[in-house]
PDB file of C-alpha atoms in Angstrom:
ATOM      1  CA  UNK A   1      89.327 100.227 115.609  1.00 49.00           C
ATOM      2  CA  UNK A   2      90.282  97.849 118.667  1.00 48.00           C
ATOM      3  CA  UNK A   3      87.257  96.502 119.316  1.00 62.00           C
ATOM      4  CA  UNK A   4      87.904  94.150 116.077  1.00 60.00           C
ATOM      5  CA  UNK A   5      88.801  91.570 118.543  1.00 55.00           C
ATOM      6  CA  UNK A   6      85.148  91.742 119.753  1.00 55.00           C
ATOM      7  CA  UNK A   7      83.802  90.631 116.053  1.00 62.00           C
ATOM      8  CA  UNK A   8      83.185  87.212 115.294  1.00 64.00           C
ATOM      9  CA  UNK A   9      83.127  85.542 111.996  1.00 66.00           C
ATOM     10  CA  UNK A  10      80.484  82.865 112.627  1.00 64.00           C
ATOM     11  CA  UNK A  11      82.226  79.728 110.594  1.00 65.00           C
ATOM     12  CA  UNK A  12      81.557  75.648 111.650  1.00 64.00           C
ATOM     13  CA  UNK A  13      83.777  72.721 111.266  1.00 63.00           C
ATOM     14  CA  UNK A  14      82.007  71.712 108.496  1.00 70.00           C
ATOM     15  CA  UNK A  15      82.613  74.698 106.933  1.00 71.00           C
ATOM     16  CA  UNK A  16      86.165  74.621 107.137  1.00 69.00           C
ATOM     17  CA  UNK A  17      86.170  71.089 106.159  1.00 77.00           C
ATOM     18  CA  UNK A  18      83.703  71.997 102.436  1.00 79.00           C
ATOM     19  CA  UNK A  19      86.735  75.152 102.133  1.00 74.00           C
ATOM     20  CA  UNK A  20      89.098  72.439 102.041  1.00 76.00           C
ATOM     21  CA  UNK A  21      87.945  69.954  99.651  1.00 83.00           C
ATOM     22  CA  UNK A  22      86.629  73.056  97.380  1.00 80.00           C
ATOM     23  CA  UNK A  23      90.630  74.316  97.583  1.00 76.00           C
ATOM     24  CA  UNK A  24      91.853  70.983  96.889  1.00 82.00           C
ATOM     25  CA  UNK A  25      89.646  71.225  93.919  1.00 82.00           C
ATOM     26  CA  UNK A  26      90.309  74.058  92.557  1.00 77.00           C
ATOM     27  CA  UNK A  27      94.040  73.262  92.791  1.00 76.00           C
ATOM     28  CA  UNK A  28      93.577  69.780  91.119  1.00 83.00           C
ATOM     29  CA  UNK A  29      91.906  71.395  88.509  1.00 79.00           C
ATOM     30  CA  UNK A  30      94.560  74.163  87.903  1.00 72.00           C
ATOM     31  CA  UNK A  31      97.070  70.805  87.410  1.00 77.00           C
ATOM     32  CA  UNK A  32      95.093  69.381  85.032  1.00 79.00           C
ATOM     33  CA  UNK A  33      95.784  72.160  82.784  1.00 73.00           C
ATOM     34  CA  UNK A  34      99.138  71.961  83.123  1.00 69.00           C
ATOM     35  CA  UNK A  35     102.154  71.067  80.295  1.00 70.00           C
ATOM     36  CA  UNK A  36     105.532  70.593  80.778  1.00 69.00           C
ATOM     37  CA  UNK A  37     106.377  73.424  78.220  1.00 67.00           C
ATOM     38  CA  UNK A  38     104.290  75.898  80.777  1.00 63.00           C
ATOM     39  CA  UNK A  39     107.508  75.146  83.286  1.00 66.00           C
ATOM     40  CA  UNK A  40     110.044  75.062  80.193  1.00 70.00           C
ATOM     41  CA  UNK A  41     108.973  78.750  79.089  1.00 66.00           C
ATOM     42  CA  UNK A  42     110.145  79.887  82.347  1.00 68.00           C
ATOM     43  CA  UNK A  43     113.503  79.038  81.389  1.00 73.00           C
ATOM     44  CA  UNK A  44     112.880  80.639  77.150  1.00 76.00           C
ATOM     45  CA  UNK A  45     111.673  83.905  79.811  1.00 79.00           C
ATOM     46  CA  UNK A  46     114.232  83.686  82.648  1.00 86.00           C
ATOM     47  CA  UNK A  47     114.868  87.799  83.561  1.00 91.00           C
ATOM     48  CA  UNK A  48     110.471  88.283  83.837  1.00 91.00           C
ATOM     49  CA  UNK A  49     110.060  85.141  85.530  1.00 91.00           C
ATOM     50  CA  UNK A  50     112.809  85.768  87.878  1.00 93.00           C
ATOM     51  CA  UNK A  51     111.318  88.872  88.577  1.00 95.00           C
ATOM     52  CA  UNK A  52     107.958  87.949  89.124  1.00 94.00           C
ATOM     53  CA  UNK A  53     108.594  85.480  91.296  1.00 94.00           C
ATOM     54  CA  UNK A  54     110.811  88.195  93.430  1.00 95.00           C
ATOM     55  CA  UNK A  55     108.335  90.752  93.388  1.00 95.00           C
ATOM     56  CA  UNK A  56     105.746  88.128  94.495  1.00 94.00           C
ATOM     57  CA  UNK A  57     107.311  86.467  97.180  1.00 94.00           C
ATOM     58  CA  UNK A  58     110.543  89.129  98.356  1.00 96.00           C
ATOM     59  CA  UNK A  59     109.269  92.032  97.742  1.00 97.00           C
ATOM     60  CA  UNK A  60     105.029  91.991  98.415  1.00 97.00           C
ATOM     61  CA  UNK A  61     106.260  90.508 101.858  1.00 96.00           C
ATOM     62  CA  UNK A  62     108.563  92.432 102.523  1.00 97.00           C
ATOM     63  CA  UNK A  63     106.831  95.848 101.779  1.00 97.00           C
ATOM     64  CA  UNK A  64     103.115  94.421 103.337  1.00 97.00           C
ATOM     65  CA  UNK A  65     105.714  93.991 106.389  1.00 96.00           C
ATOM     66  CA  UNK A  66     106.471  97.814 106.366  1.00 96.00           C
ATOM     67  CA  UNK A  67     103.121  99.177 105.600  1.00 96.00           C
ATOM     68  CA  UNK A  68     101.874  97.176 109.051  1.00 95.00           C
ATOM     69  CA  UNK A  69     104.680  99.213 110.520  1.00 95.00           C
ATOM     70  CA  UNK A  70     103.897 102.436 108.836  1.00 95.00           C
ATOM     71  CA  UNK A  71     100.103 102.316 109.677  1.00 93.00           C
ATOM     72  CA  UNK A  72      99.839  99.831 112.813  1.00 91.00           C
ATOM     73  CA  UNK A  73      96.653  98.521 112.440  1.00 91.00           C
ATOM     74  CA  UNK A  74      95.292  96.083 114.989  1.00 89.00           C
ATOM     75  CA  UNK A  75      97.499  93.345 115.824  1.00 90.00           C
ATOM     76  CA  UNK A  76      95.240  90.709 114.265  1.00 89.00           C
ATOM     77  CA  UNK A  77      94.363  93.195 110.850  1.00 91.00           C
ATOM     78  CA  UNK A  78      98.348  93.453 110.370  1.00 93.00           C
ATOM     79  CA  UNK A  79      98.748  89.427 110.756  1.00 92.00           C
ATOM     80  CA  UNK A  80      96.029  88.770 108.261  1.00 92.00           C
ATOM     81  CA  UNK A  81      98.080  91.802 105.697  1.00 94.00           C
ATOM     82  CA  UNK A  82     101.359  89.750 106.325  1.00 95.00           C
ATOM     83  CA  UNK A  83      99.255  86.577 105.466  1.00 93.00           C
ATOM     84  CA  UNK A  84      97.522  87.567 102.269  1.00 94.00           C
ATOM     85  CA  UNK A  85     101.136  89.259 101.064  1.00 94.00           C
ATOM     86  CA  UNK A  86     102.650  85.231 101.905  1.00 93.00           C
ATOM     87  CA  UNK A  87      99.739  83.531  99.861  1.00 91.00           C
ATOM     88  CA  UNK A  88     101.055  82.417  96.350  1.00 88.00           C
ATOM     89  CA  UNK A  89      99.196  84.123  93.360  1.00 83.00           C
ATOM     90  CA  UNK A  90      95.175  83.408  92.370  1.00 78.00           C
ATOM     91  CA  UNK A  91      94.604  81.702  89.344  1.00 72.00           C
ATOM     92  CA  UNK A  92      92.065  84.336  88.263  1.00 78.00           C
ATOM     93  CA  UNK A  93      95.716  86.304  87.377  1.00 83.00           C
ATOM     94  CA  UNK A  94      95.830  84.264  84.282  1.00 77.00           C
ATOM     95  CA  UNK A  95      92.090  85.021  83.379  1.00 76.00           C
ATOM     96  CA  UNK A  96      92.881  88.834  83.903  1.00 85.00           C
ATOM     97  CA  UNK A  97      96.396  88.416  81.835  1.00 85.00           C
ATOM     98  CA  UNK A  98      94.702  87.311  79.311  1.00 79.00           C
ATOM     99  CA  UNK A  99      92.222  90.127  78.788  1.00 82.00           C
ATOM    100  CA  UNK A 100      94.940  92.719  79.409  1.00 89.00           C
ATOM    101  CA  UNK A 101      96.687  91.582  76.199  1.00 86.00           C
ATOM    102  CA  UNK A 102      99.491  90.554  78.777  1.00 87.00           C
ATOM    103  CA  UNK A 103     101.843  87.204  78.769  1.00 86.00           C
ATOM    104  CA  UNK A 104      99.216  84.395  79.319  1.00 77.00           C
ATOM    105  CA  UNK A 105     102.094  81.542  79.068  1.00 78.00           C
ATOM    106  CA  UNK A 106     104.216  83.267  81.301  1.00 85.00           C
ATOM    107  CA  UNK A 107     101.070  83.786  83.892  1.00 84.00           C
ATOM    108  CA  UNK A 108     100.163  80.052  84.054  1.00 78.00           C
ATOM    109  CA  UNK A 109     103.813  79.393  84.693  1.00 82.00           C
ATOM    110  CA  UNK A 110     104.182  81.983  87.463  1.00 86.00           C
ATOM    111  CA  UNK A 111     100.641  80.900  88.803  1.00 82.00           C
ATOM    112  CA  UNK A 112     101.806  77.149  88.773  1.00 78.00           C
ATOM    113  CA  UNK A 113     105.427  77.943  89.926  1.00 83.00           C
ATOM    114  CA  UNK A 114     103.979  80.270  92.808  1.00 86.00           C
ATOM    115  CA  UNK A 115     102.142  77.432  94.269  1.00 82.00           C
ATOM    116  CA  UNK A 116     104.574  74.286  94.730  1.00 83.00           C
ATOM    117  CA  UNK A 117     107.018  77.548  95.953  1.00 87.00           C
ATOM    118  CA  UNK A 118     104.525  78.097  98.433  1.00 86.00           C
ATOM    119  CA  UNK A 119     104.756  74.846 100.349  1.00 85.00           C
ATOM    120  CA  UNK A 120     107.734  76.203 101.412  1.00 88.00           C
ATOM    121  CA  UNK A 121     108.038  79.855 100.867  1.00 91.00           C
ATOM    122  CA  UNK A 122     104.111  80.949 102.380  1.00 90.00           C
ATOM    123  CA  UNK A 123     104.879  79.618 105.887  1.00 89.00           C
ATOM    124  CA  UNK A 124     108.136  81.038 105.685  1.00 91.00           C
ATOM    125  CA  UNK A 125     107.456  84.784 104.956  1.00 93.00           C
ATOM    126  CA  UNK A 126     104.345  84.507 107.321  1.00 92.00           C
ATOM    127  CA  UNK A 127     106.131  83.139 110.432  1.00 90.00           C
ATOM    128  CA  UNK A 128     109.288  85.680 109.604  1.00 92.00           C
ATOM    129  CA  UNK A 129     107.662  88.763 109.279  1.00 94.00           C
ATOM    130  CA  UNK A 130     104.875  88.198 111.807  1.00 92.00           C
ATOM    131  CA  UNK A 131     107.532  87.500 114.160  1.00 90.00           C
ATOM    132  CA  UNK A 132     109.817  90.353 113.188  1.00 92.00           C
ATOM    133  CA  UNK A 133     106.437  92.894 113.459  1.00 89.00           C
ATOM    134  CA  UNK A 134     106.331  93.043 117.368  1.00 89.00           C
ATOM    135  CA  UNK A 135     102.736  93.729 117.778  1.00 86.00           C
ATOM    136  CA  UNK A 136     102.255  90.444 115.615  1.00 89.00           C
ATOM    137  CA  UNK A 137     105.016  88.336 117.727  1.00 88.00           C
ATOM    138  CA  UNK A 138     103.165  88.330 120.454  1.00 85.00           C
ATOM    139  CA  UNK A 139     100.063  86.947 118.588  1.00 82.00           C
ATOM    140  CA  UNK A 140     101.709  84.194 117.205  1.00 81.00           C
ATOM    141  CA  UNK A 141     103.822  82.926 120.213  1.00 70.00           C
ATOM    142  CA  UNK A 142     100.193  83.124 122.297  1.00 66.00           C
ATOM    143  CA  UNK A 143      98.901  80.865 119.316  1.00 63.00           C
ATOM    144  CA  UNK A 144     102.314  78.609 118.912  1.00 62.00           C
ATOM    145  CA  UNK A 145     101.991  78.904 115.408  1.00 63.00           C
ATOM    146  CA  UNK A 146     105.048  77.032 113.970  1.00 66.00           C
ATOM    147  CA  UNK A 147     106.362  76.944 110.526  1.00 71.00           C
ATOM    148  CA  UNK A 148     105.571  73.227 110.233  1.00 76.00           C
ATOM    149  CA  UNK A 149     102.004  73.602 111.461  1.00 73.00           C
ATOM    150  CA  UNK A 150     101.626  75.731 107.977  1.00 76.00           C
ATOM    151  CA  UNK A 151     103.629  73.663 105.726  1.00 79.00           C
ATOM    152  CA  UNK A 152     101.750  70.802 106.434  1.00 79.00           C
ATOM    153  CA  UNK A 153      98.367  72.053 105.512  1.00 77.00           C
ATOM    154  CA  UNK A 154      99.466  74.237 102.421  1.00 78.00           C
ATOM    155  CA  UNK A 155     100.975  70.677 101.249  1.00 80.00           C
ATOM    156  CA  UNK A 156      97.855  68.458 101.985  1.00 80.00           C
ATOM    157  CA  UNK A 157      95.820  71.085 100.438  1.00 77.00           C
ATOM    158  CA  UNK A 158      97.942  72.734  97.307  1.00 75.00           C
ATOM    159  CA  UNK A 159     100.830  70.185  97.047  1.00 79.00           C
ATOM    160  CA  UNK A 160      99.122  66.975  96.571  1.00 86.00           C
ATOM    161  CA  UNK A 161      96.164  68.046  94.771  1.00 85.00           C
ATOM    162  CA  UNK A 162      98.391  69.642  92.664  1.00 79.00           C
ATOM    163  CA  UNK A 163     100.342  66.701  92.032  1.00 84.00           C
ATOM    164  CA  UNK A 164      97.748  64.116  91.504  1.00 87.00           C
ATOM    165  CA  UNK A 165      96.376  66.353  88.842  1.00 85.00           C
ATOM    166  CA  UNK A 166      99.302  66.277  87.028  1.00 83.00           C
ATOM    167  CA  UNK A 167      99.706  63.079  87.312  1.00 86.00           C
ATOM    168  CA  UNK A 168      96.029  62.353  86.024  1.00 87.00           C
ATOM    169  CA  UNK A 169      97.083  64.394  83.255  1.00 84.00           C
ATOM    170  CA  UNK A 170     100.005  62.691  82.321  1.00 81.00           C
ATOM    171  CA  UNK A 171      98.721  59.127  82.137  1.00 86.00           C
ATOM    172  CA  UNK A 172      95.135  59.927  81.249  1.00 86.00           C
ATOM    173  CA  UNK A 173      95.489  62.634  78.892  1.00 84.00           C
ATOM    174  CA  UNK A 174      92.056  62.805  77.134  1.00 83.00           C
ATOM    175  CA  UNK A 175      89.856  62.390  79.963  1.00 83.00           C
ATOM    176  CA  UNK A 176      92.062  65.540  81.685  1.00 83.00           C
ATOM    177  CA  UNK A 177      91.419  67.330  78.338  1.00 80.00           C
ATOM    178  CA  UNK A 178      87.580  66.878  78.612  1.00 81.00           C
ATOM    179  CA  UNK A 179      87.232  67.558  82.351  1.00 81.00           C
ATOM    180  CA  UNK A 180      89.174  70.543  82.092  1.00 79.00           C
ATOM    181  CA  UNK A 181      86.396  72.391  79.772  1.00 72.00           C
ATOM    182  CA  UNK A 182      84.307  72.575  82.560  1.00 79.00           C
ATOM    183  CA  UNK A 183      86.545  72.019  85.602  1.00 78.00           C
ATOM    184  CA  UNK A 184      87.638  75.825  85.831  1.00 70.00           C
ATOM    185  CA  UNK A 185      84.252  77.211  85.513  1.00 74.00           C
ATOM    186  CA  UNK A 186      82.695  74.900  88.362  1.00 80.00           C
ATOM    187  CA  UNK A 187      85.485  75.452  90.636  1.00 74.00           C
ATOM    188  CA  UNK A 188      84.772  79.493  90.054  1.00 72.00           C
ATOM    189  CA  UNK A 189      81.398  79.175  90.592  1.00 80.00           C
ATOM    190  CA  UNK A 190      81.510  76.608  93.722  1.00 79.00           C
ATOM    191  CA  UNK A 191      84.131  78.932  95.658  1.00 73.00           C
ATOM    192  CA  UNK A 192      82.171  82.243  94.730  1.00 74.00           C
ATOM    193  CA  UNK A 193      79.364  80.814  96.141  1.00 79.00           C
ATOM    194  CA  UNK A 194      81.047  80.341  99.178  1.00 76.00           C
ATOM    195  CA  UNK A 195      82.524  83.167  99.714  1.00 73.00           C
ATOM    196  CA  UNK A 196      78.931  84.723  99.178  1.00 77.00           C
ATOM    197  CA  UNK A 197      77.568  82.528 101.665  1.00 77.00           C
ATOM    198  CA  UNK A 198      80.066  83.544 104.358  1.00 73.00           C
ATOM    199  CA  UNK A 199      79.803  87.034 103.495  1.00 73.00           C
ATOM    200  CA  UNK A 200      76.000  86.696 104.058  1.00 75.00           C
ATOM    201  CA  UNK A 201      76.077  84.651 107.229  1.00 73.00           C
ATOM    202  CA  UNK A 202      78.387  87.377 108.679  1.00 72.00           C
ATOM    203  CA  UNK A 203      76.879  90.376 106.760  1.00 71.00           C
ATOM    204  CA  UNK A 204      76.634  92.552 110.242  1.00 72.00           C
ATOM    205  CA  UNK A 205      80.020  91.398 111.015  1.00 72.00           C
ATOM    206  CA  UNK A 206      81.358  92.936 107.681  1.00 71.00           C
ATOM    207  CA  UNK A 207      79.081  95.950 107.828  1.00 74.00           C
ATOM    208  CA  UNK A 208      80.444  97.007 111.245  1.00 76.00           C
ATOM    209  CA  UNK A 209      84.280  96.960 110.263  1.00 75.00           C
ATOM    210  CA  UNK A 210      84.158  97.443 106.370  1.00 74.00           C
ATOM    211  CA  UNK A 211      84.821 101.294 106.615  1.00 80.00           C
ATOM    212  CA  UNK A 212      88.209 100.830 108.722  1.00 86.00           C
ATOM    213  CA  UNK A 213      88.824  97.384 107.221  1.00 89.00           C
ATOM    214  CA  UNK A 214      88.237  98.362 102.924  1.00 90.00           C
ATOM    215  CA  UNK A 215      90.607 101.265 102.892  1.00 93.00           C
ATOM    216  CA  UNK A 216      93.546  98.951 104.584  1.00 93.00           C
ATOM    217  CA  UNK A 217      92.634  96.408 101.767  1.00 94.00           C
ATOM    218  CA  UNK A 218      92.000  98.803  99.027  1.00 95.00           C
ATOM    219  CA  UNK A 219      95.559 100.252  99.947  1.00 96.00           C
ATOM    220  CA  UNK A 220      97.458  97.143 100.261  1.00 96.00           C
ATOM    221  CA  UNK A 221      96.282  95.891  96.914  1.00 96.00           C
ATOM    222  CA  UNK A 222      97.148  98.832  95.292  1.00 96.00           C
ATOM    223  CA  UNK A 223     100.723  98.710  96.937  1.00 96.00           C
ATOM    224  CA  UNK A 224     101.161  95.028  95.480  1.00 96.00           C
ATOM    225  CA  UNK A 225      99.730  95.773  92.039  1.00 96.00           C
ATOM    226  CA  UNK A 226     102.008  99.083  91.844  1.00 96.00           C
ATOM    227  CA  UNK A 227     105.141  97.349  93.045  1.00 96.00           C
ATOM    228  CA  UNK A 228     104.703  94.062  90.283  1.00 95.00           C
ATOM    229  CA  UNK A 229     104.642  96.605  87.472  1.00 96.00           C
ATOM    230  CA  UNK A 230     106.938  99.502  88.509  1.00 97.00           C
ATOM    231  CA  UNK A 231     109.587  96.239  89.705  1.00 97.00           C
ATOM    232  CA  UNK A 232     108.912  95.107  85.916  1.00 96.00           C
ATOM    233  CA  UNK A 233     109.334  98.332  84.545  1.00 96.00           C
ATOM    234  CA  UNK A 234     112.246  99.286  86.020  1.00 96.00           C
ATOM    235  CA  UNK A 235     114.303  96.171  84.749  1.00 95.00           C
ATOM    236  CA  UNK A 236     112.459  97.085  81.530  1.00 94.00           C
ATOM    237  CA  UNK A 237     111.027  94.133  80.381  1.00 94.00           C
ATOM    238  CA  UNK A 238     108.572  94.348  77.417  1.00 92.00           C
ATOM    239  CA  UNK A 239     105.190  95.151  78.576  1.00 93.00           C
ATOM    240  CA  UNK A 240     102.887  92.271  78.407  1.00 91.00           C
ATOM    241  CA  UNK A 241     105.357  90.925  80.693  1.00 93.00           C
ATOM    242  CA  UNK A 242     105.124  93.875  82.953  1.00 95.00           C
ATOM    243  CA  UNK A 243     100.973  93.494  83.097  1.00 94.00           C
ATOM    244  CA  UNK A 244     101.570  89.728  83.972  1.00 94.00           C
ATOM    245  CA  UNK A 245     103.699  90.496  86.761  1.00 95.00           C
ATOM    246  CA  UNK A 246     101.507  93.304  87.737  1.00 96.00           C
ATOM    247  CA  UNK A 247      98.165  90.570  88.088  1.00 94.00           C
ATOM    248  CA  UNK A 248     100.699  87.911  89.668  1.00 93.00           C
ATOM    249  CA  UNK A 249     101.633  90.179  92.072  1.00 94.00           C
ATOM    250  CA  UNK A 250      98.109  91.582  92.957  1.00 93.00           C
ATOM    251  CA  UNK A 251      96.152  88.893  92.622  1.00 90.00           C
ATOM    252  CA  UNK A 252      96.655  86.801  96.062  1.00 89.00           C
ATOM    253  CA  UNK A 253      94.978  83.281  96.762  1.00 84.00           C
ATOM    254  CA  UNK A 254      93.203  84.403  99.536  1.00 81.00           C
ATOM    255  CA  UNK A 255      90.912  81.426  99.895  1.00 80.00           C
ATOM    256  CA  UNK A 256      94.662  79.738 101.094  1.00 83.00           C
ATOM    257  CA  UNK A 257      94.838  82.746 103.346  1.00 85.00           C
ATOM    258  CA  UNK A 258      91.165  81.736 104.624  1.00 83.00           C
ATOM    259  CA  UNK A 259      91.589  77.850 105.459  1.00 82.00           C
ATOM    260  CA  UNK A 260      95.274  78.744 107.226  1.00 86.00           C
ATOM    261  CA  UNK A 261      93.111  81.168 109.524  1.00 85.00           C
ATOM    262  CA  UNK A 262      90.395  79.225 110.400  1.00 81.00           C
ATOM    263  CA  UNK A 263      92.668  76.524 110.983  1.00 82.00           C
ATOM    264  CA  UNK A 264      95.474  77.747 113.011  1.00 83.00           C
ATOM    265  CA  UNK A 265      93.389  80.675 114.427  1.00 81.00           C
ATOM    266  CA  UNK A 266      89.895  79.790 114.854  1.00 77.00           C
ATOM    267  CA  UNK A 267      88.888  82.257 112.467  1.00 72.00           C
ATOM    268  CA  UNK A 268      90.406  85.761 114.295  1.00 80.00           C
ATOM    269  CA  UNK A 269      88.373  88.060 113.276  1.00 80.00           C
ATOM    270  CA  UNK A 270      91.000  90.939 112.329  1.00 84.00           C
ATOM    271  CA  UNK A 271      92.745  88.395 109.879  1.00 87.00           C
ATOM    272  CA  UNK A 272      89.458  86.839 108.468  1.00 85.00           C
ATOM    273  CA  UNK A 273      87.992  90.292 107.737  1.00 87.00           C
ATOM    274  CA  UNK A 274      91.278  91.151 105.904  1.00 90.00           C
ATOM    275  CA  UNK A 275      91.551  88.202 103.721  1.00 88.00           C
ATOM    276  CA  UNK A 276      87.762  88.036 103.015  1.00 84.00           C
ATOM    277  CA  UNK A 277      87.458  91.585 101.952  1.00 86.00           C
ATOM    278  CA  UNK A 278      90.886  90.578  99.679  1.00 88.00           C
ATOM    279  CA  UNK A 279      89.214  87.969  98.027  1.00 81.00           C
ATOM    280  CA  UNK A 280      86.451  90.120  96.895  1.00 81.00           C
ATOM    281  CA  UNK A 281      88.542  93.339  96.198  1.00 88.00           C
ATOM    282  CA  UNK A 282      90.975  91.830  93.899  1.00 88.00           C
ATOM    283  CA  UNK A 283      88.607  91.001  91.702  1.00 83.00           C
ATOM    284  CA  UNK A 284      87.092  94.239  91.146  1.00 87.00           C
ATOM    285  CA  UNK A 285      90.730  95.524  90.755  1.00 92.00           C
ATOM    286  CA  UNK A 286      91.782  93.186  88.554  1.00 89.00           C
ATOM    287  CA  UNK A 287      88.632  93.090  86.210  1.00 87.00           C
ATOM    288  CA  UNK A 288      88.957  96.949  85.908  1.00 91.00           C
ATOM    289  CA  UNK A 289      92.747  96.726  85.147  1.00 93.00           C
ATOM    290  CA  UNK A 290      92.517  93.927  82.699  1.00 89.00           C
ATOM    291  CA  UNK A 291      89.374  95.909  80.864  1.00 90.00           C
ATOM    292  CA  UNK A 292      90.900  98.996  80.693  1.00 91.00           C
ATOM    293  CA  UNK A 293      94.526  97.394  79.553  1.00 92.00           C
ATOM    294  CA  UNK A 294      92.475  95.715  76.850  1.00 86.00           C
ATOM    295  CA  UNK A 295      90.840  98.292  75.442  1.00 83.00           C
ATOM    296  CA  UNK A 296      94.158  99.856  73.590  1.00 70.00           C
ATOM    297  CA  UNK A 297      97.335  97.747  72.456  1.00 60.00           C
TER     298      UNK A 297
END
């Protein structure tokens, strides 16, 4: 389907502005729910965080990077797959964890790990591989993305957000404990509703490339679910620690993935498309995954 390029995803600069105060949020309000012994564990649970962090950001990459290879898709629809793979996990992971009778302690300190790693490590993999992919090379010297460009953004947007809610934390402790009863659920409900407002001010748009654009998603999901449990199984680690790593893995922020394409790429089409239809799919995935996990011990 060439004619993606033709599609456009009608988004303003206001909306990109309201995407990144409601990211800045949401991240802010992930801090505030953070402890110090949510890092520490990491270190009690060294071998599954190790390899949750390397199936999320060495392996996902690195295999996302071969399945645009394997299947060459449109040059824009294999940038936004190398994207999505580089995004650090969503914090819905934990939510799914936790119904799947997986590690919930050693989710939150994968999901919380994965995103100060991404400052560095999401423009990283996204510049390497969608350089090394030479359909997507060309793309990205026309846009003269650079790895700095990326950094900066993830860090106003994930980094400091991040930071000032653990600092808010820290010094204001029972105001942070209050705020966060409610913090999580508004920030779900405030980014769901835009997504759903997107998806309904481009419903044609999504209509018109859904049946080339879902099975690409649909299969690249399933690739990084499979890969964070068969990586966990095979260093046999015990298996609520295998499910976390399977929803860390699979579950992708792809609301990042949105903001870094509408900023740097004036919301391409091909990559939009991909990490919108992400952002919806991974929740059905997940929710399925986690209930049927659940059901038996």
């Amino acid at each position: 389907m060439q004619n993606l390029s033709d599609l456009k995803i009608h988004f303003s600069p206001q909306s990109l502005t309201l995407l990144n105060i409601i990211l800045a949020f949401i991240m802010f309000g992930i801090a505030l729910e953070l402890r110090i012994t949510d890092f520490t564990s990491l270190f009690k649970n060294k071998k599954s965080a190790i390899a949750g962090l390397t199936a999320h950001f060495i392996l996902l990459p690195l295999l996302t990077f071969c399945l645009t290879i394997l299947l060459h898709p449109p040059p824009t629809v294999a940038l936004g797959m190398i994207l999505v793979g580089a995004c650090p996990g969503g914090n819905m992971s934990n939510m799914f964890t936790h119904f799947a009778k997986g590690n919930t302690a050693l989710a939150v300190a994968l999901t919380s790990v994965s995103h100060f790693l991404a400052i560095i490590l999401t423009p990283l993999n996204f510049s390497f591989y969608g350089g090394l992919n030479p359909a997507t090379a060309t793309l990205l010297r026309t846009i003269h993305l650079s790895f700095l460009n990326v950094f900066q953004t993830i860090l106003l947007v994930v980094g400091i957000p991040l930071l000032l809610g653990m600092l808010f934390r820290h010094f204001i402790p029972a105001v942070a404990s209050h705020v966060t009863k409610w913090m999580k659920r508004l920030s779900l409900i405030i980014f769901g509703g835009f997504i759903v407002a997107v998806f309904a001010g481009n419903a044609g748009v999504f209509l018109q490339s859904a049946a080339f654009i879902l099975p690409l998603v649909v299969l690249h999901n399933a690739l990084a679910l499979g890969t964070g449990y068969t990586f966990a199984s095979l260093l046999k680690l015990p298996l609520p620690d295998r499910r976390t790593i399977t929803f860390e893995t699979g579950v992708q922020n792809s609301g990042l993935g949105l903001l870094l394409i509408f900023t740097f790429f004036d919301g391409m089409s091909g990559m939009a498309l991909v990490a919108a239809t992400w952002g919806v799919w991974h929740l059905i995935t997940g929710s399925v995954l986690a209930w049927l996990w659940g059901r038996n011990k």
